[in-house]
mmCIF file of C-alpha atoms in Angstrom:
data_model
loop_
_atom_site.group_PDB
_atom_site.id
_atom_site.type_symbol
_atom_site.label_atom_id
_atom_site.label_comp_id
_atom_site.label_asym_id
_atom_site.label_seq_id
_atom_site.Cartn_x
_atom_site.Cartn_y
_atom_site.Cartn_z
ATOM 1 C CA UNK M 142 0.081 -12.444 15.898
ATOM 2 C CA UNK M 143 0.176 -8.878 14.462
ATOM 3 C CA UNK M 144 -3.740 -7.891 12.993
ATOM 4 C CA UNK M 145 -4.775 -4.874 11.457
ATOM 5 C CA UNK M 146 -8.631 -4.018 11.050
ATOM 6 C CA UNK M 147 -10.827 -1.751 9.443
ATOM 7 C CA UNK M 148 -14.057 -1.483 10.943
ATOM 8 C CA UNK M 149 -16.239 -2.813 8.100
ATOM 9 C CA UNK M 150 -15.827 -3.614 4.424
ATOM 10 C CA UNK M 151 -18.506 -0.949 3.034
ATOM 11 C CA UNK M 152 -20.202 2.483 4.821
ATOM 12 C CA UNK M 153 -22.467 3.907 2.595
ATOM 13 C CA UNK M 154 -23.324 8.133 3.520
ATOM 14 C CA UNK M 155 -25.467 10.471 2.503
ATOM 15 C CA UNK M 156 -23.599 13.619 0.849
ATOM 16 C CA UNK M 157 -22.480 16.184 3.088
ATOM 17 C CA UNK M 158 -22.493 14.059 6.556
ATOM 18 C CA UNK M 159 -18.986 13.271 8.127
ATOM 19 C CA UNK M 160 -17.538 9.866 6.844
ATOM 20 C CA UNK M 161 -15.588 8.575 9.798
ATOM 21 C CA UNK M 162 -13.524 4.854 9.049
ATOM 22 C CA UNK M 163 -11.603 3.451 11.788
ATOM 23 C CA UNK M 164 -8.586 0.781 11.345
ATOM 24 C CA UNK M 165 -7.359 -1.049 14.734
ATOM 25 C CA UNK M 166 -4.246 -2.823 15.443
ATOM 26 C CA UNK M 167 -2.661 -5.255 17.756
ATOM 27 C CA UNK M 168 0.631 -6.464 18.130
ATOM 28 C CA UNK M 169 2.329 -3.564 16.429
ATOM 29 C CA UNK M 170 4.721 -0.817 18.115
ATOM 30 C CA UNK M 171 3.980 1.818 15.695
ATOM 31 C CA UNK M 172 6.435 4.247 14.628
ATOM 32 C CA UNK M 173 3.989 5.769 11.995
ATOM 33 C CA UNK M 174 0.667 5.673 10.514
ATOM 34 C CA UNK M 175 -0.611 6.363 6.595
ATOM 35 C CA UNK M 176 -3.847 5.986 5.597
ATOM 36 C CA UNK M 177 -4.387 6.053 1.252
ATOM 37 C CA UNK M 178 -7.504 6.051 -1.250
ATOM 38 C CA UNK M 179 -7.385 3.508 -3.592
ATOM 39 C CA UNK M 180 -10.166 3.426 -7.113
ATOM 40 C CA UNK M 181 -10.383 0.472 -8.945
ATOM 41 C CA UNK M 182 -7.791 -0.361 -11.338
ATOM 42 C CA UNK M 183 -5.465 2.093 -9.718
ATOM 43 C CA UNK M 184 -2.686 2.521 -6.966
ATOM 44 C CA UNK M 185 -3.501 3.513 -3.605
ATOM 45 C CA UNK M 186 -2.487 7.300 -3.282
ATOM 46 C CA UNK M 187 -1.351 8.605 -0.240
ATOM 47 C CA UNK M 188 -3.510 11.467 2.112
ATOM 48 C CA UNK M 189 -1.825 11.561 5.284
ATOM 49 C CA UNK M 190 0.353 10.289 7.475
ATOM 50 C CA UNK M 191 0.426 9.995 11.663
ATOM 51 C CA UNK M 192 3.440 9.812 14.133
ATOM 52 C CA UNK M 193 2.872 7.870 17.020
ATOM 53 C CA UNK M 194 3.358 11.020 19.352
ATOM 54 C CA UNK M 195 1.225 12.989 17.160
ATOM 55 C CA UNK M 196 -2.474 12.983 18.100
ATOM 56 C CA UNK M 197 -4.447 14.567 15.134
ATOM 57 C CA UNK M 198 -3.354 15.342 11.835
ATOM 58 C CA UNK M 199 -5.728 17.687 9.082
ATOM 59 C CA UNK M 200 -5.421 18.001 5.241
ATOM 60 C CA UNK M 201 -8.750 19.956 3.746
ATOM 61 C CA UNK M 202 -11.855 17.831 4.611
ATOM 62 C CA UNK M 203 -9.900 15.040 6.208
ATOM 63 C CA UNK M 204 -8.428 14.462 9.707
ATOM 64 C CA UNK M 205 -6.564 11.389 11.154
ATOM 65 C CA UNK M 206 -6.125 10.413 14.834
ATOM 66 C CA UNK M 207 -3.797 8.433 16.385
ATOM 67 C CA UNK M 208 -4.432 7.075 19.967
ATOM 68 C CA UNK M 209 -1.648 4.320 20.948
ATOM 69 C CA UNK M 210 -3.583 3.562 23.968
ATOM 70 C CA UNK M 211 -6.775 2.377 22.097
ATOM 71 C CA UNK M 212 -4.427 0.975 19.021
ATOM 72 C CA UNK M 213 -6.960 2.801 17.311
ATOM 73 C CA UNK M 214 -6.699 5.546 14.418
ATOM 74 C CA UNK M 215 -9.746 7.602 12.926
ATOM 75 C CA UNK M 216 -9.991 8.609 9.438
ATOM 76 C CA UNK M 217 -12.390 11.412 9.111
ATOM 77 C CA UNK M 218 -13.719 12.358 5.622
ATOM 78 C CA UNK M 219 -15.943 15.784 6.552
ATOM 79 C CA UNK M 220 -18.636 17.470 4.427
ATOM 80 C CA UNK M 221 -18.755 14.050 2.195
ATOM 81 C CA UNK M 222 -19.239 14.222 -1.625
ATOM 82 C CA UNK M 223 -19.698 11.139 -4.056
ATOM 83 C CA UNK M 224 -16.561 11.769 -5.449
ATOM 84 C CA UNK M 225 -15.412 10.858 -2.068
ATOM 85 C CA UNK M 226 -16.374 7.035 -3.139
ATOM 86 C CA UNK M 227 -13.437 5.112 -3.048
ATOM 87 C CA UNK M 228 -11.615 2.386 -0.939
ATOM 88 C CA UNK M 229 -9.682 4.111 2.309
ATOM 89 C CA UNK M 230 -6.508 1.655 3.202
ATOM 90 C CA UNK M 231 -4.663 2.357 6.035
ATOM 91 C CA UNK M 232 -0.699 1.099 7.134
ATOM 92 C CA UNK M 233 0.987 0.682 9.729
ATOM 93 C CA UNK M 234 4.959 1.015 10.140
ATOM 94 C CA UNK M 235 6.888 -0.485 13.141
ATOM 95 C CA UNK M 236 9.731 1.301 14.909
ATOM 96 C CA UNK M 237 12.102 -2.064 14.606
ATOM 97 C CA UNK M 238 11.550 -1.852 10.877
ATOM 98 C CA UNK M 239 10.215 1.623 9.907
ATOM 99 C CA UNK M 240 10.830 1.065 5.946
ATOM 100 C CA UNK M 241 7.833 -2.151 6.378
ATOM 101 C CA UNK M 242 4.636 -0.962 6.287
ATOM 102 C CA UNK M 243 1.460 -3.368 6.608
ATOM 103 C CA UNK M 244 -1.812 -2.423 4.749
ATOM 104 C CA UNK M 245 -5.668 -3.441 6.299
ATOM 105 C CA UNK M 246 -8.014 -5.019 3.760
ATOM 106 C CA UNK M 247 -9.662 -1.522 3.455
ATOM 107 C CA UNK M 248 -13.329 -0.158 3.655
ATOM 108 C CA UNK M 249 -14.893 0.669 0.527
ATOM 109 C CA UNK M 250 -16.820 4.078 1.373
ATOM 110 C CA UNK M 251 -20.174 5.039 -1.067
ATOM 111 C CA UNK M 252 -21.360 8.519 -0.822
ATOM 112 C CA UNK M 253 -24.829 8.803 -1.922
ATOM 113 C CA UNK M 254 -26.292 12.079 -3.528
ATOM 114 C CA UNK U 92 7.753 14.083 -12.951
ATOM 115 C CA UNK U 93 5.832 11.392 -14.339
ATOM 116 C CA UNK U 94 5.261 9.349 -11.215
ATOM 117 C CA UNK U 95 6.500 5.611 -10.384
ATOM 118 C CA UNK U 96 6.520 4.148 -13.852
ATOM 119 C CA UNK U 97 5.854 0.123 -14.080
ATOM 120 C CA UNK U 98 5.673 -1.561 -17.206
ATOM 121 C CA UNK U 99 3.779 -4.335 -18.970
ATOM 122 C CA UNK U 100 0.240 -2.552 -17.123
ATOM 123 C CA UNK U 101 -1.222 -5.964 -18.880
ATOM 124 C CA UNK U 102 0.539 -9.398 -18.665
ATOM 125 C CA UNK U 103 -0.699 -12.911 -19.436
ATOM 126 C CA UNK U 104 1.785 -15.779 -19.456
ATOM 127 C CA UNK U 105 1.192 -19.433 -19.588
ATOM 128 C CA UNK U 106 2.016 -21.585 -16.847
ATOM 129 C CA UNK U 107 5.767 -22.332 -16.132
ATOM 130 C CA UNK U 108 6.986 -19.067 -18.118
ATOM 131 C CA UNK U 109 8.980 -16.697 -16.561
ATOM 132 C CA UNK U 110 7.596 -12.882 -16.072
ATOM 133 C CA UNK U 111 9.059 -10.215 -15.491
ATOM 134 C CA UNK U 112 7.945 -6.796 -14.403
ATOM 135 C CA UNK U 113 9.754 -3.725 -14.692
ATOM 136 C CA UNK U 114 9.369 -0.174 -12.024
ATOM 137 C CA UNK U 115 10.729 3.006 -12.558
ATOM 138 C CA UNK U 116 10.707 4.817 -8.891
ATOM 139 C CA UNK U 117 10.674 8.766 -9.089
ATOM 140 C CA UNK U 118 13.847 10.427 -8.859
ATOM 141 C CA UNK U 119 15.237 10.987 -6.000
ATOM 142 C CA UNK U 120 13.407 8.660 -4.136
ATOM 143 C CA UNK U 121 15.570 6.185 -1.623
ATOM 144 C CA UNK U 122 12.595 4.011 -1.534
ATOM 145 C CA UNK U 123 11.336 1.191 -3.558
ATOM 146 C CA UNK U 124 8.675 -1.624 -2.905
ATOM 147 C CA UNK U 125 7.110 -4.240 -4.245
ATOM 148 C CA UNK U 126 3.674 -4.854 -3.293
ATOM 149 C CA UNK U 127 0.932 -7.519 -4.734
ATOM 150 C CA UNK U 128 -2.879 -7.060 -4.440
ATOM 151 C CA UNK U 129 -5.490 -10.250 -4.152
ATOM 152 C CA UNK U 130 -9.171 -10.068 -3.498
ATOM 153 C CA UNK U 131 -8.166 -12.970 -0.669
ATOM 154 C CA UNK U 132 -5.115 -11.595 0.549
ATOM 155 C CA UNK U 133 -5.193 -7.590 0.197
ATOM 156 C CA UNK U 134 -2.229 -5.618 -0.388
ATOM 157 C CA UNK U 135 1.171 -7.420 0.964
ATOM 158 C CA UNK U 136 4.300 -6.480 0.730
ATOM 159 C CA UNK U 137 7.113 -8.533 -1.077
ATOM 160 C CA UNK U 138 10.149 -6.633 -0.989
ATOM 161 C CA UNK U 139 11.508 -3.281 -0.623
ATOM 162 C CA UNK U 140 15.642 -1.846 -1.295
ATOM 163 C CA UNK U 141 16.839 0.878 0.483
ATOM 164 C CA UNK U 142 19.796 2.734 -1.686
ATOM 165 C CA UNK U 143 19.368 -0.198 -4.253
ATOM 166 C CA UNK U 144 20.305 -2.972 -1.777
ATOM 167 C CA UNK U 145 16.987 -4.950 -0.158
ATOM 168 C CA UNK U 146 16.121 -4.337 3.234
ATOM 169 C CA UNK U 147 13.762 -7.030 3.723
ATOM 170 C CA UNK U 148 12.784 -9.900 1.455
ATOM 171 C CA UNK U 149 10.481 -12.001 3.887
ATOM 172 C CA UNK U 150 7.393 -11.389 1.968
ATOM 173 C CA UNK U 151 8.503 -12.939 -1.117
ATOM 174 C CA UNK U 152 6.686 -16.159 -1.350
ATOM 175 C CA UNK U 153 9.166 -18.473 -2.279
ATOM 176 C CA UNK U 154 11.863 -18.872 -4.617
ATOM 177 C CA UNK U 155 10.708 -18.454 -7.795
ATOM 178 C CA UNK U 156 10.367 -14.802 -6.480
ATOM 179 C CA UNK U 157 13.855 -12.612 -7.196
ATOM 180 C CA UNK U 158 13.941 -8.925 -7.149
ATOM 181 C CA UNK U 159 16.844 -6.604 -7.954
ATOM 182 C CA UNK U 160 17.282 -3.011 -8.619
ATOM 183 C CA UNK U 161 20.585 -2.433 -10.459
ATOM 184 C CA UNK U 162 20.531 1.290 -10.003
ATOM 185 C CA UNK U 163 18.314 4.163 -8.171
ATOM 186 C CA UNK U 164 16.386 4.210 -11.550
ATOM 187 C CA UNK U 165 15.701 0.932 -11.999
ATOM 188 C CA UNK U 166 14.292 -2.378 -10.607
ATOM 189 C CA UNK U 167 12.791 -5.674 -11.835
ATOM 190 C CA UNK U 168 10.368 -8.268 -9.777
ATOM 191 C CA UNK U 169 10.702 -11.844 -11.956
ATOM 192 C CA UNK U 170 8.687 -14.728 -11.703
ATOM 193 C CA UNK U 171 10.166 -17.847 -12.839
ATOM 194 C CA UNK U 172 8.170 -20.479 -13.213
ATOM 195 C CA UNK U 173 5.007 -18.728 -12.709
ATOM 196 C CA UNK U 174 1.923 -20.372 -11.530
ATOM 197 C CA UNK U 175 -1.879 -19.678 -11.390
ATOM 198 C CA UNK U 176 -1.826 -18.626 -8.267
ATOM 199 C CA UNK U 177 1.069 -16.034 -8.884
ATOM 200 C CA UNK U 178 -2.280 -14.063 -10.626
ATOM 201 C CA UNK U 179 -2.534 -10.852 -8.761
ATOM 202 C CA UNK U 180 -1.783 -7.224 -9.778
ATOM 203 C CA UNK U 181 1.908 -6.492 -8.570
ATOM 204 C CA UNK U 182 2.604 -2.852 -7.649
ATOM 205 C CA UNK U 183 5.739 -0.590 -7.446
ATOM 206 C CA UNK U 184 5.322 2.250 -4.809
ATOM 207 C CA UNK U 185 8.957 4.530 -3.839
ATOM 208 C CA UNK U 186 9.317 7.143 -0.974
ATOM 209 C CA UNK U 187 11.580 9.208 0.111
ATOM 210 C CA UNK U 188 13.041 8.185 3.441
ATOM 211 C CA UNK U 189 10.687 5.934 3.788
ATOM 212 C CA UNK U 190 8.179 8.059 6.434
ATOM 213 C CA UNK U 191 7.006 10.643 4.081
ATOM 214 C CA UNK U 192 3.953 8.546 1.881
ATOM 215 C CA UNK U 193 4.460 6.382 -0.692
ATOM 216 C CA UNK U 194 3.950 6.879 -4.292
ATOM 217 C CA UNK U 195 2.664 3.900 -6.403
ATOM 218 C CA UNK U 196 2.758 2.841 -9.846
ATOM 219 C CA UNK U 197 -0.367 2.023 -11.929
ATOM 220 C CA UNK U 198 0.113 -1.496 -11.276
ATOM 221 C CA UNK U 199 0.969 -4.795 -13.590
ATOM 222 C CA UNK U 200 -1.815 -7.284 -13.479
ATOM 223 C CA UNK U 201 -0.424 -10.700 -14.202
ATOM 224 C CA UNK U 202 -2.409 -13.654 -15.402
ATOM 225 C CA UNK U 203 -1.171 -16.769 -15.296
ATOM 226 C CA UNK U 204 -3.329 -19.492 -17.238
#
């Protein structure tokens, strides 16, 4: 059956290290990628978004890979600051149904001063 | 623009009543979805139109479940009867093409007692 996974539930940081949350998949045929930050009581709000023939993507202090090989994407969250704190959910869209995307359960990252 | 718009943010029905909850997508958007949000479950999707007709339904639970969207400004998610275990917060997200990041609403959290 199709699975997405994101490596743990919580990371906690210290402030200013590199944040770095990984979401796996199996089953899927990816045509695309998204990864969002969602606080509580609000919508998720998309960062970025990953083609399945791009490698890395980079927006500010974040950068996303993409290796189809692994079924593996990094999220990478540089020069961390507690307003960083948030829950990271990734997606995954398939090329059969590219409109469908598919969210992981998320990893709730703490950045500590 | 103001963003996805998604009206009641608060609703709590009795048991048996019907619900419904209301999205405005952003304009120009060819996009709309329909996700809910559990603890258990995470984000899943229920439902999303393409040009105001729906692509894919298979995520609606079961037939109490209807969706429409009457126009590219427009759609409703109804609930009739609800049920306890319809309690979750139900959010609207819209894109455009589908591939370029999804916006979500604020969210309606429904409780049904």
């Amino acid at each position: 059956s199709q699975k997405i996974e994101q490596n743990s539930e919580a990371l906690n940081i210290q402030e200013g290290k590199t944040a770095t949350l990984t979401c796996n998949y199996t089953n899927y045929s990816p045509a695309y990628l998204q990864w969002y930050r969602q606080d509580p009581g609000r919508g998720p709000v998309f960062l970025l978004l990953i083609r399945e023939n791009e490698k890395e993507k980079r927006k500010e202090r974040l950068k996303v890979t993409f290796d189809t090989t692994l079924k593996q994407s990094l999220f990478h969250i540089t020069a961390s600051q507690p307003a960083d704190s948030a829950t990271y959910l990734c997606a995954l869209s398939e090329s059969t149904n590219a409109g469908k995307s598919t969210f992981g359960d998320g990893t709730t990252l703490t950045v500590k001063p | 623009d103001a963003g996805v718009i998604q009206s009641p943010r608060h609703e709590v029905t009795e048991m048996g009543q019907e619900v419904t909850l209301r999205c405005k997508p952003i304009s120009g958007h060819d996009y709309l979805f329909w996700y809910r949000q559990t603890m258990m479950r995470g984000l899943e999707l229920l439902i999303y139109f393409n040009n105001n007709v729906p692509i894919d339904d298979s995520g609606m639970p079961e037939d109490r479940f209807s969706a429409k969207m009457p126009n590219a400004s427009f759609s409703t998610l109804k609930i009739q009867p609800s049920e306890p275990r319809d309690s979750a917060v139900y959010f609207c997200a819209s894109s455009f093409e589908g591939v370029y990041g999804y916006t979500f609403g604020s969210g309606t959290r429904l409780t049904v007692v």
